[in-house]
Each structure stands twice: as C-alpha cells, then as structure tokens.
PDB file of N, CA and C in Angstrom:
ATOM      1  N   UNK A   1    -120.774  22.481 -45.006  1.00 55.00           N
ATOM      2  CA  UNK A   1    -119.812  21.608 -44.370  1.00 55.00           C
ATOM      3  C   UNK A   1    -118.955  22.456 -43.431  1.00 55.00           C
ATOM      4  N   UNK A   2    -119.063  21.974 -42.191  1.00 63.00           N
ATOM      5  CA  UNK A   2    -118.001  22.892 -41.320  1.00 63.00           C
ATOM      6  C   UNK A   2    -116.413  22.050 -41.487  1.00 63.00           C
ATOM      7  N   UNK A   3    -115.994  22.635 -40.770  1.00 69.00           N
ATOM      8  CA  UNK A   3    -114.226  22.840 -40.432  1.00 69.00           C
ATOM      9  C   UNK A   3    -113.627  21.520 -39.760  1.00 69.00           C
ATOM     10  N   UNK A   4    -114.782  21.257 -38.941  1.00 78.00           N
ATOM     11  CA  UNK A   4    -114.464  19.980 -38.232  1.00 78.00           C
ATOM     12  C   UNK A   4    -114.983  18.855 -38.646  1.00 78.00           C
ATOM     13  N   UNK A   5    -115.625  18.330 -40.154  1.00 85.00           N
ATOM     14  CA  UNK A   5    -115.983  17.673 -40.591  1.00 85.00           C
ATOM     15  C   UNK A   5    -114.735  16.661 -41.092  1.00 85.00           C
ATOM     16  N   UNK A   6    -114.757  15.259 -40.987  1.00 87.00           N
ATOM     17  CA  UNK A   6    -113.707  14.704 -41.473  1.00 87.00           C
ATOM     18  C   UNK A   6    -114.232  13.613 -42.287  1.00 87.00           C
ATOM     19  N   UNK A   7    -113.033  13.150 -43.083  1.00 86.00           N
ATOM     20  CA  UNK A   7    -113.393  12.205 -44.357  1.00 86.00           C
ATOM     21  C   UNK A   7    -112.863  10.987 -44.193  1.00 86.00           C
ATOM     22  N   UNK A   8    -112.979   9.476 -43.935  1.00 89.00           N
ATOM     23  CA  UNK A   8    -112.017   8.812 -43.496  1.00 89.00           C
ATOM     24  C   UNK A   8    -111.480   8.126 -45.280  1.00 89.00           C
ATOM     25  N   UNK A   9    -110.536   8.252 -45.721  1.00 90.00           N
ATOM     26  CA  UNK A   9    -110.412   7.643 -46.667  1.00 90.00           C
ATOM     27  C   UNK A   9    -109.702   5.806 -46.771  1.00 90.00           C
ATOM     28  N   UNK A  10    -109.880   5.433 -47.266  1.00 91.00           N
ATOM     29  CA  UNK A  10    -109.090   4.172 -47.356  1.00 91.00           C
ATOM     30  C   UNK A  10    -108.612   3.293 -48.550  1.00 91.00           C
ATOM     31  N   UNK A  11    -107.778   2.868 -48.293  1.00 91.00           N
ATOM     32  CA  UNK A  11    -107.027   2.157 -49.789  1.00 91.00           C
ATOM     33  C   UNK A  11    -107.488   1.135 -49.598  1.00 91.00           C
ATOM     34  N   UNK A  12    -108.111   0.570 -50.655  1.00 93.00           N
ATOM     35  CA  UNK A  12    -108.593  -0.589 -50.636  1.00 93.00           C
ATOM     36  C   UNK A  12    -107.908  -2.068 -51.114  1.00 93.00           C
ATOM     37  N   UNK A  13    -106.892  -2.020 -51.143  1.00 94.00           N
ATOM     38  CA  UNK A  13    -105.573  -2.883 -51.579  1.00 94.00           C
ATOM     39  C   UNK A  13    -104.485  -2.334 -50.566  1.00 94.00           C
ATOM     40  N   UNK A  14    -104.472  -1.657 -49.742  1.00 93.00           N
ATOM     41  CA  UNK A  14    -103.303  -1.678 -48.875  1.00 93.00           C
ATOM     42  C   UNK A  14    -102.492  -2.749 -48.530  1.00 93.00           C
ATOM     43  N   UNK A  15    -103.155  -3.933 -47.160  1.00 92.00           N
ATOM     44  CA  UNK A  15    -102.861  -5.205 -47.313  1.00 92.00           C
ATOM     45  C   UNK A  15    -101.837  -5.746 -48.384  1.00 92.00           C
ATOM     46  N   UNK A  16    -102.703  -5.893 -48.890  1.00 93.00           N
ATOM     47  CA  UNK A  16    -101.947  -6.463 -50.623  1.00 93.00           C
ATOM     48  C   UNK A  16    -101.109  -5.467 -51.091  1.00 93.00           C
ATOM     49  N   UNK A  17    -100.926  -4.745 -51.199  1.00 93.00           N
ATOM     50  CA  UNK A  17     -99.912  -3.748 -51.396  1.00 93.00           C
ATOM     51  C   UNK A  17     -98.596  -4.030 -50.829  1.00 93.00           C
ATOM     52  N   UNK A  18     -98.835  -3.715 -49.500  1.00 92.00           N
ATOM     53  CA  UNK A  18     -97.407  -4.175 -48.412  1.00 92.00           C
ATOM     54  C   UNK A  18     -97.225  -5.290 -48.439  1.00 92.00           C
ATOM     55  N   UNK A  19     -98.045  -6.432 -48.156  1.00 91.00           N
ATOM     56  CA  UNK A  19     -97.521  -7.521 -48.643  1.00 91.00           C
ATOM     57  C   UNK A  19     -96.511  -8.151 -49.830  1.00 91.00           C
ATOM     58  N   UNK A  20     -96.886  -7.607 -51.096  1.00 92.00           N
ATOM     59  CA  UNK A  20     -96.367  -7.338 -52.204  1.00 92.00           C
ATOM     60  C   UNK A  20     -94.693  -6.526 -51.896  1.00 92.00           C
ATOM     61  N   UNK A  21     -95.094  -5.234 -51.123  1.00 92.00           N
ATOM     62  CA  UNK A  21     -93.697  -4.443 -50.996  1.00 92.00           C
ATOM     63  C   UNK A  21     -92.967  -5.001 -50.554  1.00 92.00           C
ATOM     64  N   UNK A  22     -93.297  -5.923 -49.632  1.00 92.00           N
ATOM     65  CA  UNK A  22     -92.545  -6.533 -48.554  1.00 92.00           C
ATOM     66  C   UNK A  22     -91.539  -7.564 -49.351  1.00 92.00           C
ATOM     67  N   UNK A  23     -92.471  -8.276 -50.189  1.00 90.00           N
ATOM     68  CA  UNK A  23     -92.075  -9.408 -51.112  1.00 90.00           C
ATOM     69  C   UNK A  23     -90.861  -8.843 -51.953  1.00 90.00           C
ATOM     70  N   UNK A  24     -90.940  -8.136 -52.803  1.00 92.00           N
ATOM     71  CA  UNK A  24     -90.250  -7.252 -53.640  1.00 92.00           C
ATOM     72  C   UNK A  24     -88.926  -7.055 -52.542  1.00 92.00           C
ATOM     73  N   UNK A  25     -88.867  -6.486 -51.508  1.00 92.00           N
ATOM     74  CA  UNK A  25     -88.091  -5.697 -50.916  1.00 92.00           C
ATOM     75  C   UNK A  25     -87.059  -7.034 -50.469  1.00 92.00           C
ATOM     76  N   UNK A  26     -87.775  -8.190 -50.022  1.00 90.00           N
ATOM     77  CA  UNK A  26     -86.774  -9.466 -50.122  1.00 90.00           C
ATOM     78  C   UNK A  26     -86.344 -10.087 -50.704  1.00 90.00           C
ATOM     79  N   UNK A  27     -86.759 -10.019 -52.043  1.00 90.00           N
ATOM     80  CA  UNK A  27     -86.215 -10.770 -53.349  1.00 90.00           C
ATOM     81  C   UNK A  27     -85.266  -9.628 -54.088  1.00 90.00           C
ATOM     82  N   UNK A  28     -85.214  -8.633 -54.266  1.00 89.00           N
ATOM     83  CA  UNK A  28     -84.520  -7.392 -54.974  1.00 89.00           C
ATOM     84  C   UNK A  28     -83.227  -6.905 -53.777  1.00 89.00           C
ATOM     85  N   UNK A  29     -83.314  -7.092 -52.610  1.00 82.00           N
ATOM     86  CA  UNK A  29     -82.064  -6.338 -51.613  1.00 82.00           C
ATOM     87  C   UNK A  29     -81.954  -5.133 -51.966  1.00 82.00           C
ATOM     88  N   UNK A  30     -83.287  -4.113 -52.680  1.00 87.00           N
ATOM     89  CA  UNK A  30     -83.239  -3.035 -52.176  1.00 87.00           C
ATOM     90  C   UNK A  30     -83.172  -2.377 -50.827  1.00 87.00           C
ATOM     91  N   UNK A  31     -82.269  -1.345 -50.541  1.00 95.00           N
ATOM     92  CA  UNK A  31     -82.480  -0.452 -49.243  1.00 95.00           C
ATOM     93  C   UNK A  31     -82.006  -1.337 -48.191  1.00 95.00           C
ATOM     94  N   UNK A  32     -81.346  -2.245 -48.260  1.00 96.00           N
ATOM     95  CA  UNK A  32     -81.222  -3.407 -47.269  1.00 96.00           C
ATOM     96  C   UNK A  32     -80.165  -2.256 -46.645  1.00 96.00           C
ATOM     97  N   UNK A  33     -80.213  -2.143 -45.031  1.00 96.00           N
ATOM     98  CA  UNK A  33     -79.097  -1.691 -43.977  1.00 96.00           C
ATOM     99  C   UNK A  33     -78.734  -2.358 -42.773  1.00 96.00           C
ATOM    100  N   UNK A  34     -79.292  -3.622 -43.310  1.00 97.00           N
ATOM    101  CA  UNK A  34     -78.552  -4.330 -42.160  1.00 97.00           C
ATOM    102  C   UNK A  34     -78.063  -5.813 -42.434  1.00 97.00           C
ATOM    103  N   UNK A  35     -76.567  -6.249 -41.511  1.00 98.00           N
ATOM    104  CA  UNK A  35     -76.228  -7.499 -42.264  1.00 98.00           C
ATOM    105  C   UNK A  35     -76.454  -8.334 -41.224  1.00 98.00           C
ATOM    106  N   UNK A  36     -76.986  -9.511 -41.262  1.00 97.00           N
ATOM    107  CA  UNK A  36     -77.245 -10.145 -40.308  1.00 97.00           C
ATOM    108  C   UNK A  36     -75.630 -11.746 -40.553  1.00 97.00           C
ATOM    109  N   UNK A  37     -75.228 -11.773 -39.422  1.00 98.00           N
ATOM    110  CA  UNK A  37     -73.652 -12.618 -39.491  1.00 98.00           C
ATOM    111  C   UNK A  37     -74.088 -14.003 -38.830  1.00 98.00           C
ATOM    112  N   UNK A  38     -74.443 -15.090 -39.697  1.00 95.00           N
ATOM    113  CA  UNK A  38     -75.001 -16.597 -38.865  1.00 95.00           C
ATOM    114  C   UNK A  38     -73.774 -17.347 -38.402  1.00 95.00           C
ATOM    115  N   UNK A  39     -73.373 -18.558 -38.056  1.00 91.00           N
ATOM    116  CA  UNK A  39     -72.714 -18.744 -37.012  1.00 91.00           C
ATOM    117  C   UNK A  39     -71.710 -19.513 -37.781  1.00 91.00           C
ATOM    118  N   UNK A  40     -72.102 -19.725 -39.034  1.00 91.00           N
ATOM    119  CA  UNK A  40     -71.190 -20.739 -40.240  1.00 91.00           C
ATOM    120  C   UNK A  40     -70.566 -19.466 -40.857  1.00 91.00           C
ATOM    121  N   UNK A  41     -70.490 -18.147 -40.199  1.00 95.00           N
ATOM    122  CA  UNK A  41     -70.171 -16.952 -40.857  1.00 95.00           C
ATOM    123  C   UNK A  41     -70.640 -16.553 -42.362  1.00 95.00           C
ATOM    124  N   UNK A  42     -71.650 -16.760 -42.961  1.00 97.00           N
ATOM    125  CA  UNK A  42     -72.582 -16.468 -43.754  1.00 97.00           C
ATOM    126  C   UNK A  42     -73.525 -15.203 -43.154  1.00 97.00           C
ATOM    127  N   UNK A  43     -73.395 -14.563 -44.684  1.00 97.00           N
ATOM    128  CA  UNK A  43     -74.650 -13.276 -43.896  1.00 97.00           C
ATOM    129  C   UNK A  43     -75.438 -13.034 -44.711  1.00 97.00           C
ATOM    130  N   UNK A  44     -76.731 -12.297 -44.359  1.00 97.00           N
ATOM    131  CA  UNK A  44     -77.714 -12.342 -44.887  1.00 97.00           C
ATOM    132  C   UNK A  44     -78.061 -11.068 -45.132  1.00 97.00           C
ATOM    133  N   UNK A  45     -78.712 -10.628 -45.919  1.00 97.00           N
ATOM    134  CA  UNK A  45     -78.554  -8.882 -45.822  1.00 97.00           C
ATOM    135  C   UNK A  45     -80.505  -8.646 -45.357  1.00 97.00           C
ATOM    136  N   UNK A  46     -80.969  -7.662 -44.710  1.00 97.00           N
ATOM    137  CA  UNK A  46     -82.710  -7.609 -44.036  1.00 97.00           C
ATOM    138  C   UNK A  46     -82.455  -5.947 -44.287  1.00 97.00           C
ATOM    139  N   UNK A  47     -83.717  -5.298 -43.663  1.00 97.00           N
ATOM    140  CA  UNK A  47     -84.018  -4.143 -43.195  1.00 97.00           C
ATOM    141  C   UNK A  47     -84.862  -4.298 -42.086  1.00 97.00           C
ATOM    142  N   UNK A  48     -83.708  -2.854 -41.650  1.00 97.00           N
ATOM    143  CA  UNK A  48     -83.880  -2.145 -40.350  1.00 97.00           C
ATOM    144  C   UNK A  48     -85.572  -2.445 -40.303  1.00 97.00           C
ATOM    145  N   UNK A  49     -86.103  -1.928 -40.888  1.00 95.00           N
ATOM    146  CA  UNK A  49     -87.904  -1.341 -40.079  1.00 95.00           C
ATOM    147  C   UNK A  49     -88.323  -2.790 -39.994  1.00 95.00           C
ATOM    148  N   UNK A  50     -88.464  -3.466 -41.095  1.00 95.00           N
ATOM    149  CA  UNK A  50     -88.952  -5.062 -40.893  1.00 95.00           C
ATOM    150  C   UNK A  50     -88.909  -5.612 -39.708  1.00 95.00           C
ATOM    151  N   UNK A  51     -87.399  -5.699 -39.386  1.00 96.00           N
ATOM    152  CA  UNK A  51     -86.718  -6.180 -38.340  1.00 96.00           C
ATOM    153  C   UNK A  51     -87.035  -6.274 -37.183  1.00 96.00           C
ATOM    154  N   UNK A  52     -87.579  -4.432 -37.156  1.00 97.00           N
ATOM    155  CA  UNK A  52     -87.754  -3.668 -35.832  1.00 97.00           C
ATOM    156  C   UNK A  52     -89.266  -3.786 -35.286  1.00 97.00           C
ATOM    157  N   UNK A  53     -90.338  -3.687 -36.700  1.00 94.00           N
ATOM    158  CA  UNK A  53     -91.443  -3.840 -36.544  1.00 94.00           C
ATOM    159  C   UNK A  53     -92.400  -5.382 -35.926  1.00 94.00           C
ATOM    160  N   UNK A  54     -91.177  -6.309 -36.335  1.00 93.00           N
ATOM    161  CA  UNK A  54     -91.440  -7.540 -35.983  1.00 93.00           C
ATOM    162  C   UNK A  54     -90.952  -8.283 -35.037  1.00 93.00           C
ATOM    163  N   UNK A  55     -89.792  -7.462 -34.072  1.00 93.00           N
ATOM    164  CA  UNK A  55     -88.939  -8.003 -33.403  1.00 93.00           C
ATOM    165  C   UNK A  55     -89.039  -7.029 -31.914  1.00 93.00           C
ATOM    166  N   UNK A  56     -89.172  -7.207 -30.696  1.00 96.00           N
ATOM    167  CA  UNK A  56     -89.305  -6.005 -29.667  1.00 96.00           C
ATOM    168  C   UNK A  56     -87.393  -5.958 -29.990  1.00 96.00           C
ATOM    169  N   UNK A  57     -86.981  -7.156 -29.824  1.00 94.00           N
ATOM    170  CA  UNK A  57     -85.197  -7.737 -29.664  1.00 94.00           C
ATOM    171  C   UNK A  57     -84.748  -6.364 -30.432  1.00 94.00           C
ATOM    172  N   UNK A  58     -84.691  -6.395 -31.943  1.00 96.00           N
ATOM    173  CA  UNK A  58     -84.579  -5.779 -32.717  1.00 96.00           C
ATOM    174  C   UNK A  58     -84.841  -4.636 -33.045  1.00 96.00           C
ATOM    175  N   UNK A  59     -85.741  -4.002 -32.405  1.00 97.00           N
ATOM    176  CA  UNK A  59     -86.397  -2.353 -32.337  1.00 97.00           C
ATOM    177  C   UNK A  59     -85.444  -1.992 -31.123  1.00 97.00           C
ATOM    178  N   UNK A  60     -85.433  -2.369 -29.751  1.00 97.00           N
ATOM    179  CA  UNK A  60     -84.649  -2.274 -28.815  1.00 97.00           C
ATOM    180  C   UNK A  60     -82.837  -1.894 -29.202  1.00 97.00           C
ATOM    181  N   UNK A  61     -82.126  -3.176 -30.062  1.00 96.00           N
ATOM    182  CA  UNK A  61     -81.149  -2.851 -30.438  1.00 96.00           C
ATOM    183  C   UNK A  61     -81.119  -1.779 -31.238  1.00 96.00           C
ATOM    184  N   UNK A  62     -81.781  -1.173 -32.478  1.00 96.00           N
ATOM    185  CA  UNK A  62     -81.935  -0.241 -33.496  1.00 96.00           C
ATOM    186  C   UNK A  62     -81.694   1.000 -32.345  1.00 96.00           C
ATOM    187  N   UNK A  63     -83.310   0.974 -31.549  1.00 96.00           N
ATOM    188  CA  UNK A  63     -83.017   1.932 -31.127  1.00 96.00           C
ATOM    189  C   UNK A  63     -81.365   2.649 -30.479  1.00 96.00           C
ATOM    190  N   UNK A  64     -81.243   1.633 -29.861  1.00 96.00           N
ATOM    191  CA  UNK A  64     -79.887   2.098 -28.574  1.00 96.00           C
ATOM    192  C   UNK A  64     -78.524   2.308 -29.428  1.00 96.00           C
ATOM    193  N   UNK A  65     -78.500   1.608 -30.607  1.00 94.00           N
ATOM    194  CA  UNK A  65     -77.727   1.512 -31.322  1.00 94.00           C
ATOM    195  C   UNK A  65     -77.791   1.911 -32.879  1.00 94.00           C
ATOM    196  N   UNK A  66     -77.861   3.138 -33.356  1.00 92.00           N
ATOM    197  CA  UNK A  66     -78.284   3.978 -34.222  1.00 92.00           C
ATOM    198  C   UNK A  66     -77.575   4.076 -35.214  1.00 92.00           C
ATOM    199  N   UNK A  67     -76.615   2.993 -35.788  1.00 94.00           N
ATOM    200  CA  UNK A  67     -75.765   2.664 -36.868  1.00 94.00           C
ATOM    201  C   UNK A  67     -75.850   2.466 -38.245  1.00 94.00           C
ATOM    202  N   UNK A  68     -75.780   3.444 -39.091  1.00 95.00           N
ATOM    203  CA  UNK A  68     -76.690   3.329 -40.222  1.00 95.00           C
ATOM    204  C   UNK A  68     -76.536   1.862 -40.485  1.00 95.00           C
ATOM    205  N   UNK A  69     -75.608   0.833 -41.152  1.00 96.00           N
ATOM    206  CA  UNK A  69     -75.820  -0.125 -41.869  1.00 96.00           C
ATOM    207  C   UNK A  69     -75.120  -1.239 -40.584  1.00 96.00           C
ATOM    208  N   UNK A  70     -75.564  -1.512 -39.685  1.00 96.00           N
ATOM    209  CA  UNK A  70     -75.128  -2.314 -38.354  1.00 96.00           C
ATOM    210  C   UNK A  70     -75.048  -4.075 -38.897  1.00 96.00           C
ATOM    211  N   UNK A  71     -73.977  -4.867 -38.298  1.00 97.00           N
ATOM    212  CA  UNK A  71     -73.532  -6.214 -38.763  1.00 97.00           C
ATOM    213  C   UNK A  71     -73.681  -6.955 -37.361  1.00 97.00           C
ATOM    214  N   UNK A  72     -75.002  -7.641 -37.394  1.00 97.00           N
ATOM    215  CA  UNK A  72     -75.341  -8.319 -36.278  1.00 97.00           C
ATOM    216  C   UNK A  72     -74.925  -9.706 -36.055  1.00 97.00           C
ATOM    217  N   UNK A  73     -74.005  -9.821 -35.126  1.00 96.00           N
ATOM    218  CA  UNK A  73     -73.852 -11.498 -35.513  1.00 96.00           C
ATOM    219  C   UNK A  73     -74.903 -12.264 -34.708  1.00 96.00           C
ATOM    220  N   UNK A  74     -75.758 -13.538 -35.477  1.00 94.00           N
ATOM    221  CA  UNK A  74     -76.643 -14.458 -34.960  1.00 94.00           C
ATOM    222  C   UNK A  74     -75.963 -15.508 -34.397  1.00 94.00           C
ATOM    223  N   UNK A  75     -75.473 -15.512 -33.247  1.00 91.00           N
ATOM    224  CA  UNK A  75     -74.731 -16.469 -32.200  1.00 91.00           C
ATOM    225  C   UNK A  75     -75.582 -17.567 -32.591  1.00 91.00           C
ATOM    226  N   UNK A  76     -74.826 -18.817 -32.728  1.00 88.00           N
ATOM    227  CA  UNK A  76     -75.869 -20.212 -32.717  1.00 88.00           C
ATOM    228  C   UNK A  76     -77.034 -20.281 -33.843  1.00 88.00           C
ATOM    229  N   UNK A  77     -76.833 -19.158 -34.426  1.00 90.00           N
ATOM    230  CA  UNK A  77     -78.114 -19.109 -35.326  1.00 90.00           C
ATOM    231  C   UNK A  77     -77.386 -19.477 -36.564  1.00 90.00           C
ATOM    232  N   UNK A  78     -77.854 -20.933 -37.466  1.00 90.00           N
ATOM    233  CA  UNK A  78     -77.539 -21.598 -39.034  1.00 90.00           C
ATOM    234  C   UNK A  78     -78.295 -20.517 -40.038  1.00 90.00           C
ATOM    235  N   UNK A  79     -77.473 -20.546 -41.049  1.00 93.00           N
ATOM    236  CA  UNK A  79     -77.516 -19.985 -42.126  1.00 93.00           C
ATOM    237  C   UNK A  79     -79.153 -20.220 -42.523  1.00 93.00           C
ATOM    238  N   UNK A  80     -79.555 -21.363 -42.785  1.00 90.00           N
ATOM    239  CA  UNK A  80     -80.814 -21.968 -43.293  1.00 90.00           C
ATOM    240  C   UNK A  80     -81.964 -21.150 -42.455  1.00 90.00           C
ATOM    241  N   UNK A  81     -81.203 -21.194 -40.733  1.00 90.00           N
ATOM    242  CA  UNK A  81     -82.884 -20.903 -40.011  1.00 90.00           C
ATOM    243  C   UNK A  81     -82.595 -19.394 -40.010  1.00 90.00           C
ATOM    244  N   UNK A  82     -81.833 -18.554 -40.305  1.00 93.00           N
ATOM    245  CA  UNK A  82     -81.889 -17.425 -40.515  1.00 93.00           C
ATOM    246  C   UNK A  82     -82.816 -16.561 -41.430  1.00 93.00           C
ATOM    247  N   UNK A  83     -82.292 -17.681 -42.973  1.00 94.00           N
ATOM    248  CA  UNK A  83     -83.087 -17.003 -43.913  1.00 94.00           C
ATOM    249  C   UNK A  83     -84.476 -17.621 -44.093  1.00 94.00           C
ATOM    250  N   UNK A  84     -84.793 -18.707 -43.444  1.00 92.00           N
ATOM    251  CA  UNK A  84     -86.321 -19.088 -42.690  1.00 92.00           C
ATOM    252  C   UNK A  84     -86.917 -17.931 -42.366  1.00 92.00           C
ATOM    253  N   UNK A  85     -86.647 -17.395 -41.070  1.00 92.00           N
ATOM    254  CA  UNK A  85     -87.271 -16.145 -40.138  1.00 92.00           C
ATOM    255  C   UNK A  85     -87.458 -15.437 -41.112  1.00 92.00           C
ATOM    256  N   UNK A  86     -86.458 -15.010 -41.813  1.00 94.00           N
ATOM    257  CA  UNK A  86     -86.744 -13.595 -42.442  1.00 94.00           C
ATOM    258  C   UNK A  86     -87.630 -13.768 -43.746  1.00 94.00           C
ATOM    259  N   UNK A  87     -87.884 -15.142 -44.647  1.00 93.00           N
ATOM    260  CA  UNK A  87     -89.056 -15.239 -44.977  1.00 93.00           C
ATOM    261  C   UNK A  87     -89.791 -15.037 -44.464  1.00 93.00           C
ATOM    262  N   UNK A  88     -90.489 -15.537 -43.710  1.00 92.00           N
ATOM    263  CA  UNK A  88     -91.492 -15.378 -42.691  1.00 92.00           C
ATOM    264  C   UNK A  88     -91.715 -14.026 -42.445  1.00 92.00           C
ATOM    265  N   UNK A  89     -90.759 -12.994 -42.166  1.00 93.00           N
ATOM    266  CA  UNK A  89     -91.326 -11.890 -41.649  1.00 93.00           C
ATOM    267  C   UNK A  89     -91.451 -10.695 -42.951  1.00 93.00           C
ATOM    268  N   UNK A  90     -90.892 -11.238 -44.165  1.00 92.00           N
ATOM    269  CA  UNK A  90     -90.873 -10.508 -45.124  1.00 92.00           C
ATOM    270  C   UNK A  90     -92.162 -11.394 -46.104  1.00 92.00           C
ATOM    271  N   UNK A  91     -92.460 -12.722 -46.036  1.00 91.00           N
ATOM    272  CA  UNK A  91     -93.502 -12.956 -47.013  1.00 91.00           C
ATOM    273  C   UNK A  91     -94.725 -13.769 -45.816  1.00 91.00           C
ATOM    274  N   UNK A  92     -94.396 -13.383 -44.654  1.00 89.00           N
ATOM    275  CA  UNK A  92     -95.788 -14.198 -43.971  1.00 89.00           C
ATOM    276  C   UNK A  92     -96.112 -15.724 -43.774  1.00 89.00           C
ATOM    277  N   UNK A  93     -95.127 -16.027 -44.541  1.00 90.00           N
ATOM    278  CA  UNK A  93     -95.056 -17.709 -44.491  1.00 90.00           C
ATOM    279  C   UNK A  93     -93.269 -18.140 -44.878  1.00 90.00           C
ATOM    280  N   UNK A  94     -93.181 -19.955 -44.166  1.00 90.00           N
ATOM    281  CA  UNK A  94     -91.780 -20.102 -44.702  1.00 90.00           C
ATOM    282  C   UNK A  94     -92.050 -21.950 -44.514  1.00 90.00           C
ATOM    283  N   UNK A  95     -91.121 -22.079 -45.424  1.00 90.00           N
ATOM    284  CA  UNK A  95     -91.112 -23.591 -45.182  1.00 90.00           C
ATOM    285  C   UNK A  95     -89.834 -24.455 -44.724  1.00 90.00           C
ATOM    286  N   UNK A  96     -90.226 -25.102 -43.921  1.00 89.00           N
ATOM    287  CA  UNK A  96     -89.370 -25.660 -43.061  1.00 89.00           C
ATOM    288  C   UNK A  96     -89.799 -27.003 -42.572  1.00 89.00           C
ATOM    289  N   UNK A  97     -87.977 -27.772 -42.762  1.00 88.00           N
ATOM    290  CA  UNK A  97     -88.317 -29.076 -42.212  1.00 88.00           C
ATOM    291  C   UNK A  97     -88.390 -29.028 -41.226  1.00 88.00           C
ATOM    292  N   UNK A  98     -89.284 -30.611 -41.143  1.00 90.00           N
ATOM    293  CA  UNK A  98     -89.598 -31.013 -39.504  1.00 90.00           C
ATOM    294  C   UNK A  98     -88.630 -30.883 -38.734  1.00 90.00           C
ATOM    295  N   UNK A  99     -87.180 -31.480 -38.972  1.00 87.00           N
ATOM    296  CA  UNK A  99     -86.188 -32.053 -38.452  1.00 87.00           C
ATOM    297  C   UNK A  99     -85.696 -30.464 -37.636  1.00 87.00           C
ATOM    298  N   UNK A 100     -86.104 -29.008 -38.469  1.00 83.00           N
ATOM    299  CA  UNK A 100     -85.691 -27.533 -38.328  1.00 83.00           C
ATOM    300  C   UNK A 100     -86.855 -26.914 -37.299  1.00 83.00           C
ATOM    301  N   UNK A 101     -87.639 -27.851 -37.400  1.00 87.00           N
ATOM    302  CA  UNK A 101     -89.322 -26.644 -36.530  1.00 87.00           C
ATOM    303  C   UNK A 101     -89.187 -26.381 -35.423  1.00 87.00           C
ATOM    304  N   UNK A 102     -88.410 -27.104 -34.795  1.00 86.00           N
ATOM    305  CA  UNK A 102     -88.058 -26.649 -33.241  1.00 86.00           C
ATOM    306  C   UNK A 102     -87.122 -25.314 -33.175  1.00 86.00           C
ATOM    307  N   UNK A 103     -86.302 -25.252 -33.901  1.00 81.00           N
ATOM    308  CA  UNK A 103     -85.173 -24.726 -33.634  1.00 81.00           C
ATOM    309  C   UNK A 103     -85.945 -23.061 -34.656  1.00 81.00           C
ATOM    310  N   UNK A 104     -86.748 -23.351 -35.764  1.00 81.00           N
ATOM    311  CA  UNK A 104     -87.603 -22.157 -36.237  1.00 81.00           C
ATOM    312  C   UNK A 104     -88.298 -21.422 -35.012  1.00 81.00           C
ATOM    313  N   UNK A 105     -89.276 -22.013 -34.118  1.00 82.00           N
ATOM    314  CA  UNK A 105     -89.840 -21.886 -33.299  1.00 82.00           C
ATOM    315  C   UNK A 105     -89.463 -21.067 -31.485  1.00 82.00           C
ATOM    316  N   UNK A 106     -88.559 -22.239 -31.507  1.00 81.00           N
ATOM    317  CA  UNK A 106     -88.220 -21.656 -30.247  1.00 81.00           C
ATOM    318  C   UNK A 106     -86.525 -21.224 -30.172  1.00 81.00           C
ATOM    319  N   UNK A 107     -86.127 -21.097 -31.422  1.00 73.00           N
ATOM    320  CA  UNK A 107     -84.997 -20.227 -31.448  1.00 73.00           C
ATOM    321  C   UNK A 107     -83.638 -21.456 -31.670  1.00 73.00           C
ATOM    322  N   UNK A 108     -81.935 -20.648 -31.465  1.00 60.00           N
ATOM    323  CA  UNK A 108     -80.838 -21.187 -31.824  1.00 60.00           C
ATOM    324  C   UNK A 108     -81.091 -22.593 -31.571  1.00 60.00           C
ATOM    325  N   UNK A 109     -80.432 -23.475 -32.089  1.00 55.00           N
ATOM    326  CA  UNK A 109     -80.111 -24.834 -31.928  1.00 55.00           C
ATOM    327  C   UNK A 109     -78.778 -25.126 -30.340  1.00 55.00           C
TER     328      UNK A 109
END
C-alpha cells in the first residue's frame, strides 16, 4: 500500500444522527446563544450555527456582528410564526395553520 492510497470512510447513520442532534438541541436549550425578540416582545432562545447554516440573512449578520450571545429583534415577526421557522429548521418539518401559511412562507405579516 503506498502513501497516497486513501480510505473513504462513512457513517452510516449520520443523517439520522444530526437529525436527532438537531431535535435534542431544540427541545433541551442546550448551547442556545442566541435570543431571538418577536414583536409581542416574547423571545425565543435558537443557535448561532443552525441559524447561520440555514439562513444567508443570518450567517451575514453572525458574521459582521460577532457577539457571543446577540438579541435579535424579529420586527413584525408573531411569537407563533417564529417558533414555526425554527421548528422547521431544527426538526425539518412544522405545522401550521392555513390561516398562518402565507405569512410562514413568505415572511412578517
């Protein structure tokens, strides 16, 4: 075997793994560093990487703004469709009324 021979390994539950972490990480408010402020002044507590990984908006702000535990206020954004999104980006799915799908979709009310 030479030097430049490589091995590709792979986890075969990864997927499911992070999915799972992800889950955990929204139901427990471990490591949470960021507060998100909705417009009924209710806040929601997320993480940074989630945020950033799923959001250009949100990687953009992180970046420029390098605040360990930063308090974002969601202008126009309800308590309900807040913690909508962040299902969604923490378990992949969210449920929402009809009367809400617009405002899930294409943003503040």
């Amino acid at each position: 075997m030479s030097i430049s021979d490589k091995f590709c390994l792979k986890w075969n539950d990864f997927y499911k793994n992070v999915s799972n972490a992800f889950g955990t990480l929204r139901e427990d408010n471990y490591f949470n560093d960021v507060t998100l402020v909705c417009k009924e002044g209710q806040t929601v507590e997320a993480h940074k990487l989630i945020l950033a990984a799923s959001s250009p908006f949100f990687k953009r702000l992180f970046v420029t703004h390098k605040h360990v535990h930063p308090m974002i206020y969601m202008r126009g954004w309800k308590y309900e469709d807040v913690v909508a999104i962040l299902d969604f980006l923490y378990h992949g799915e969210a449920n929402i009324c009809q009367e809400n799908l617009d405002t899930f979709i294409y943003g503040q009310s």
